mmCIF file of C-alpha atoms in Angstrom:
data_model
loop_
_atom_site.group_PDB
_atom_site.id
_atom_site.type_symbol
_atom_site.label_atom_id
_atom_site.label_comp_id
_atom_site.label_asym_id
_atom_site.label_seq_id
_atom_site.Cartn_x
_atom_site.Cartn_y
_atom_site.Cartn_z
ATOM 1 C CA MET A 111 40.920 43.224 0.224
ATOM 2 C CA VAL A 112 38.052 44.258 2.460
ATOM 3 C CA ASP A 113 37.483 42.202 5.631
ATOM 4 C CA VAL A 114 33.943 41.090 4.868
ATOM 5 C CA LEU A 115 33.397 39.260 8.164
ATOM 6 C CA ALA A 116 34.368 42.285 10.277
ATOM 7 C CA LEU A 117 31.786 44.355 8.396
ATOM 8 C CA VAL A 118 29.204 41.580 8.745
ATOM 9 C CA GLU A 119 29.733 41.324 12.498
ATOM 10 C CA ALA A 120 29.428 45.104 12.825
ATOM 11 C CA ARG A 121 26.119 45.013 10.905
ATOM 12 C CA LEU A 122 24.797 42.210 13.138
ATOM 13 C CA ARG A 123 25.728 44.158 16.281
ATOM 14 C CA THR A 124 24.048 47.298 14.927
ATOM 15 C CA ALA A 125 20.828 45.399 14.163
ATOM 16 C CA LEU A 126 20.692 42.898 17.052
ATOM 17 C CA GLY A 127 22.870 44.348 19.842
ATOM 18 C CA GLU A 128 25.802 42.688 21.568
ATOM 19 C CA PRO A 129 26.024 38.894 21.262
ATOM 20 C CA ASP A 130 25.933 37.121 24.627
ATOM 21 C CA ALA A 131 27.582 33.941 23.330
ATOM 22 C CA ARG A 132 29.456 32.662 20.300
ATOM 23 C CA ALA A 133 30.724 29.297 19.148
ATOM 24 C CA ALA A 134 32.978 28.277 16.270
ATOM 25 C CA VAL A 135 32.729 25.157 14.146
ATOM 26 C CA THR A 136 35.251 24.065 11.517
ATOM 27 C CA PHE A 137 34.587 21.337 8.981
ATOM 28 C CA LEU A 138 37.343 19.610 7.055
ATOM 29 C CA GLY A 139 38.243 21.615 3.972
ATOM 30 C CA THR A 140 36.098 24.642 4.822
ATOM 31 C CA ASP A 141 36.529 28.011 6.462
ATOM 32 C CA ARG A 142 35.568 28.388 10.101
ATOM 33 C CA VAL A 143 31.934 29.280 10.763
ATOM 34 C CA GLU A 144 30.906 31.052 13.940
ATOM 35 C CA VAL A 145 27.399 31.265 15.344
ATOM 36 C CA LEU A 146 26.557 34.301 17.464
ATOM 37 C CA ARG A 147 23.668 34.345 19.936
ATOM 38 C CA PHE A 148 21.669 37.495 20.656
ATOM 39 C CA GLN A 149 18.909 37.889 23.278
ATOM 40 C CA ASP A 150 16.041 40.264 22.634
ATOM 41 C CA ASP A 151 13.909 40.856 25.726
ATOM 42 C CA SER A 152 10.545 42.444 25.004
ATOM 43 C CA GLN A 153 7.095 42.572 26.571
ATOM 44 C CA ASP A 154 6.023 39.286 24.996
ATOM 45 C CA GLY A 155 9.034 37.333 26.256
ATOM 46 C CA THR A 156 12.599 36.679 25.234
ATOM 47 C CA VAL A 157 13.497 35.991 21.619
ATOM 48 C CA VAL A 158 16.849 34.343 21.014
ATOM 49 C CA ARG A 159 18.479 34.999 17.656
ATOM 50 C CA TYR A 160 21.285 32.874 16.229
ATOM 51 C CA ALA A 161 23.298 34.376 13.378
ATOM 52 C CA THR A 162 26.055 32.704 11.386
ATOM 53 C CA LEU A 163 29.336 34.495 10.757
ATOM 54 C CA GLY A 164 31.634 33.061 8.115
ATOM 55 C CA MET A 165 29.329 31.950 5.318
ATOM 56 C CA SER A 166 29.746 35.308 3.547
ATOM 57 C CA ALA A 167 33.568 35.166 3.497
ATOM 58 C CA GLN A 168 33.326 33.464 0.088
ATOM 59 C CA PRO A 169 30.729 34.116 -2.620
ATOM 60 C CA MET A 170 28.388 31.238 -3.379
ATOM 61 C CA SER A 171 28.978 29.842 -6.847
ATOM 62 C CA ASP A 172 26.800 28.053 -9.355
ATOM 63 C CA PRO A 173 27.348 24.321 -8.816
ATOM 64 C CA THR A 174 27.411 23.826 -12.614
ATOM 65 C CA ALA A 175 30.278 26.311 -13.112
ATOM 66 C CA MET A 176 33.665 24.778 -13.948
ATOM 67 C CA LEU A 177 35.527 27.241 -11.712
ATOM 68 C CA ALA A 178 34.213 29.167 -8.730
ATOM 69 C CA ASP A 179 34.601 32.928 -9.050
ATOM 70 C CA PRO A 180 36.576 34.108 -5.992
ATOM 71 C CA VAL A 181 34.980 37.583 -6.086
ATOM 72 C CA ALA A 182 31.589 37.709 -7.814
ATOM 73 C CA GLY A 183 28.554 35.824 -6.596
ATOM 74 C CA PRO A 184 25.884 36.056 -3.907
ATOM 75 C CA ARG A 185 26.950 36.252 -0.262
ATOM 76 C CA ALA A 186 24.757 35.494 2.740
ATOM 77 C CA GLU A 187 24.554 34.743 6.437
ATOM 78 C CA LEU A 188 21.727 32.876 8.186
ATOM 79 C CA VAL A 189 19.559 34.144 11.058
ATOM 80 C CA LEU A 190 17.256 31.961 13.163
ATOM 81 C CA SER A 191 14.868 33.450 15.756
ATOM 82 C CA VAL A 192 13.163 31.365 18.464
ATOM 83 C CA ARG A 193 11.375 32.044 21.717
ATOM 84 C CA GLY A 194 13.751 31.672 24.645
ATOM 85 C CA GLY A 195 13.393 29.342 27.606
ATOM 86 C CA LEU A 196 11.033 26.843 25.959
ATOM 87 C CA ALA A 197 13.579 24.332 24.591
ATOM 88 C CA ASP A 198 17.320 23.649 24.534
ATOM 89 C CA THR A 199 17.739 25.667 21.346
ATOM 90 C CA ASP A 200 21.431 26.434 21.964
ATOM 91 C CA LYS A 201 22.118 22.980 20.520
ATOM 92 C CA VAL A 202 21.139 24.464 17.125
ATOM 93 C CA LEU A 203 24.662 25.906 16.831
ATOM 94 C CA ARG A 204 26.146 22.916 15.030
ATOM 95 C CA PRO A 205 23.208 22.355 12.603
ATOM 96 C CA LEU A 206 23.318 26.078 11.764
ATOM 97 C CA ALA A 207 27.050 25.893 11.105
ATOM 98 C CA VAL A 208 26.457 22.856 8.866
ATOM 99 C CA LEU A 209 23.903 24.839 6.845
ATOM 100 C CA ALA A 210 26.240 27.838 6.631
ATOM 101 C CA ALA A 211 29.052 25.594 5.352
ATOM 102 C CA SER A 212 26.843 23.917 2.722
ATOM 103 C CA PRO A 213 27.771 26.337 -0.103
ATOM 104 C CA GLN A 214 31.449 25.428 0.366
ATOM 105 C CA VAL A 215 30.886 21.732 1.035
ATOM 106 C CA GLU A 216 28.106 20.954 -1.443
ATOM 107 C CA GLY A 217 28.414 23.828 -3.902
ATOM 108 C CA VAL A 218 24.838 25.008 -3.348
ATOM 109 C CA VAL A 219 23.560 28.550 -3.621
ATOM 110 C CA VAL A 220 21.313 29.334 -0.641
ATOM 111 C CA ALA A 221 18.493 31.667 -1.703
ATOM 112 C CA PRO A 222 15.004 32.664 -0.510
ATOM 113 C CA GLY A 223 12.446 29.910 -1.082
ATOM 114 C CA ALA A 224 14.988 27.115 -0.650
ATOM 115 C CA SER A 225 14.631 24.284 1.835
ATOM 116 C CA LEU A 226 17.658 23.239 3.876
ATOM 117 C CA ASP A 227 17.554 19.894 5.693
ATOM 118 C CA VAL A 228 19.986 18.810 8.401
ATOM 119 C CA GLY A 229 18.565 15.279 8.618
ATOM 120 C CA GLU A 230 18.130 15.415 12.396
ATOM 121 C CA PRO A 231 16.234 17.580 14.896
ATOM 122 C CA LEU A 232 17.523 21.160 14.926
ATOM 123 C CA TRP A 233 17.869 20.842 18.719
ATOM 124 C CA PRO A 234 16.996 18.043 21.199
ATOM 125 C CA GLY A 235 13.320 17.174 20.922
ATOM 126 C CA ALA A 236 12.699 19.681 18.114
ATOM 127 C CA PRO A 237 9.840 18.789 15.740
ATOM 128 C CA PHE A 238 11.897 20.317 12.902
ATOM 129 C CA THR A 239 14.699 18.845 10.787
ATOM 130 C CA SER A 240 14.671 21.477 8.061
ATOM 131 C CA VAL A 241 14.204 25.186 7.504
ATOM 132 C CA LEU A 242 12.669 27.400 4.850
ATOM 133 C CA VAL A 243 14.907 30.251 3.723
ATOM 134 C CA ALA A 244 12.854 33.461 3.862
ATOM 135 C CA LYS A 245 13.375 36.801 2.121
ATOM 136 C CA PRO A 246 16.028 39.081 3.638
ATOM 137 C CA GLY A 247 15.784 42.737 4.589
ATOM 138 C CA GLY A 248 13.417 42.675 7.547
ATOM 139 C CA LEU A 249 15.501 42.103 10.655
ATOM 140 C CA VAL A 250 19.004 42.846 9.354
ATOM 141 C CA GLU A 251 19.468 45.043 6.293
ATOM 142 C CA ASP A 252 21.652 43.898 3.401
ATOM 143 C CA LEU A 253 25.296 44.899 3.764
ATOM 144 C CA GLU A 254 26.525 46.670 0.639
ATOM 145 C CA LEU A 255 30.150 45.936 -0.278
ATOM 146 C CA ASP A 256 32.413 47.772 -2.695
ATOM 147 C CA ALA A 257 32.089 46.680 -6.344
ATOM 148 C CA PRO A 258 32.589 44.115 -7.749
ATOM 149 C CA LEU A 259 31.520 42.303 -4.550
ATOM 150 C CA ASP A 260 27.841 41.406 -4.187
ATOM 151 C CA PRO A 261 26.076 42.615 -1.014
ATOM 152 C CA VAL A 262 25.775 40.287 1.980
ATOM 153 C CA ARG A 263 22.153 39.277 2.566
ATOM 154 C CA PHE A 264 20.956 38.114 5.989
ATOM 155 C CA LEU A 265 18.539 35.278 5.306
ATOM 156 C CA PRO A 266 15.935 34.424 7.986
ATOM 157 C CA LEU A 267 15.386 30.710 8.570
ATOM 158 C CA LEU A 268 11.887 29.405 9.353
ATOM 159 C CA PRO A 269 11.841 25.913 10.937
ATOM 160 C CA MET A 270 9.634 23.383 9.112
ATOM 161 C CA THR A 271 8.186 20.103 10.352
ATOM 162 C CA PRO A 272 8.722 17.118 8.015
ATOM 163 C CA ASN A 273 5.055 17.356 6.918
ATOM 164 C CA GLU A 274 5.437 21.052 6.114
ATOM 165 C CA ALA A 275 8.666 20.391 4.190
ATOM 166 C CA ALA A 276 6.952 17.682 2.125
ATOM 167 C CA TRP A 277 3.945 19.933 1.476
ATOM 168 C CA LYS A 278 6.259 22.799 0.464
ATOM 169 C CA ARG A 279 8.002 20.578 -2.118
ATOM 170 C CA VAL A 280 4.637 20.071 -3.830
ATOM 171 C CA HIS A 281 2.995 23.479 -3.375
ATOM 172 C CA GLY A 282 5.959 25.875 -3.066
ATOM 173 C CA ALA A 283 7.360 28.199 -0.433
ATOM 174 C CA GLN A 284 4.831 30.973 -1.034
ATOM 175 C CA ALA A 285 1.876 28.642 -0.438
ATOM 176 C CA LEU A 286 3.381 27.352 2.811
ATOM 177 C CA GLN A 287 4.054 30.872 4.089
ATOM 178 C CA GLU A 288 0.462 31.848 3.254
ATOM 179 C CA ARG A 289 -0.775 28.783 5.162
ATOM 180 C CA TRP A 290 1.306 29.826 8.191
ATOM 181 C CA LEU A 291 -0.062 33.372 7.968
ATOM 182 C CA THR A 292 -3.696 32.254 7.603
ATOM 183 C CA ASN A 293 -3.380 30.045 10.695
ATOM 184 C CA GLY A 294 -1.557 32.671 12.785
ATOM 185 C CA THR A 295 1.377 30.285 13.230
ATOM 186 C CA ASP A 296 4.011 31.410 15.730
ATOM 187 C CA LEU A 297 7.112 30.518 13.723
ATOM 188 C CA ARG A 298 9.333 31.341 16.709
ATOM 189 C CA ASP A 299 7.724 28.697 18.931
ATOM 190 C CA PRO A 300 10.432 26.006 19.265
ATOM 191 C CA SER A 301 7.879 23.261 19.975
ATOM 192 C CA ARG A 302 4.992 24.242 17.708
ATOM 193 C CA ARG A 303 2.979 21.663 15.841
ATOM 194 C CA SER A 304 2.692 21.420 12.068
ATOM 195 C CA VAL A 305 0.236 23.843 10.490
ATOM 196 C CA PRO A 306 -2.972 22.144 9.146
ATOM 197 C CA LEU A 307 -2.155 21.125 5.569
ATOM 198 C CA ASP A 308 -5.317 19.412 4.297
#
């Protein structure tokens, strides 16, 4: 059997460079989830990226299925990007691990357009308690695996304020993303305010 996580980590390193920190979280009855931190220093400041490693070890299965298929089914890891040095975002490690474990714990399939809520600030003082799952393929390319395994998709997470999350439930993910775009919202700003929603 192919070591999916070794391939996933290699893909993350190829796309994001060497991680400068990693932490592991284990929840009762689930596989271990690691969160890797990558720093990207560019002209407009440092961007810190947090990527989960462990969510893709098992395929996500339809919660209505009687038995989970151990081979077939979508696989994913989560990637969160924030501007460095503006907040204590390293505390996001545990909430990210909770989200990455949710397919095993709650039997959910995490897909683009979904909202994931951790029920508390993503990091101390954060105005966000939930994230919008965005479409993959931009930052880290999908990792193709040998058939019959589905590819691993690297899903970007976009932090949402409670008002944005409520608005998204009514109007949909596409409408919220268009609102962000229209207003030039910096989705990497760890202390940004809610986009105007009226």
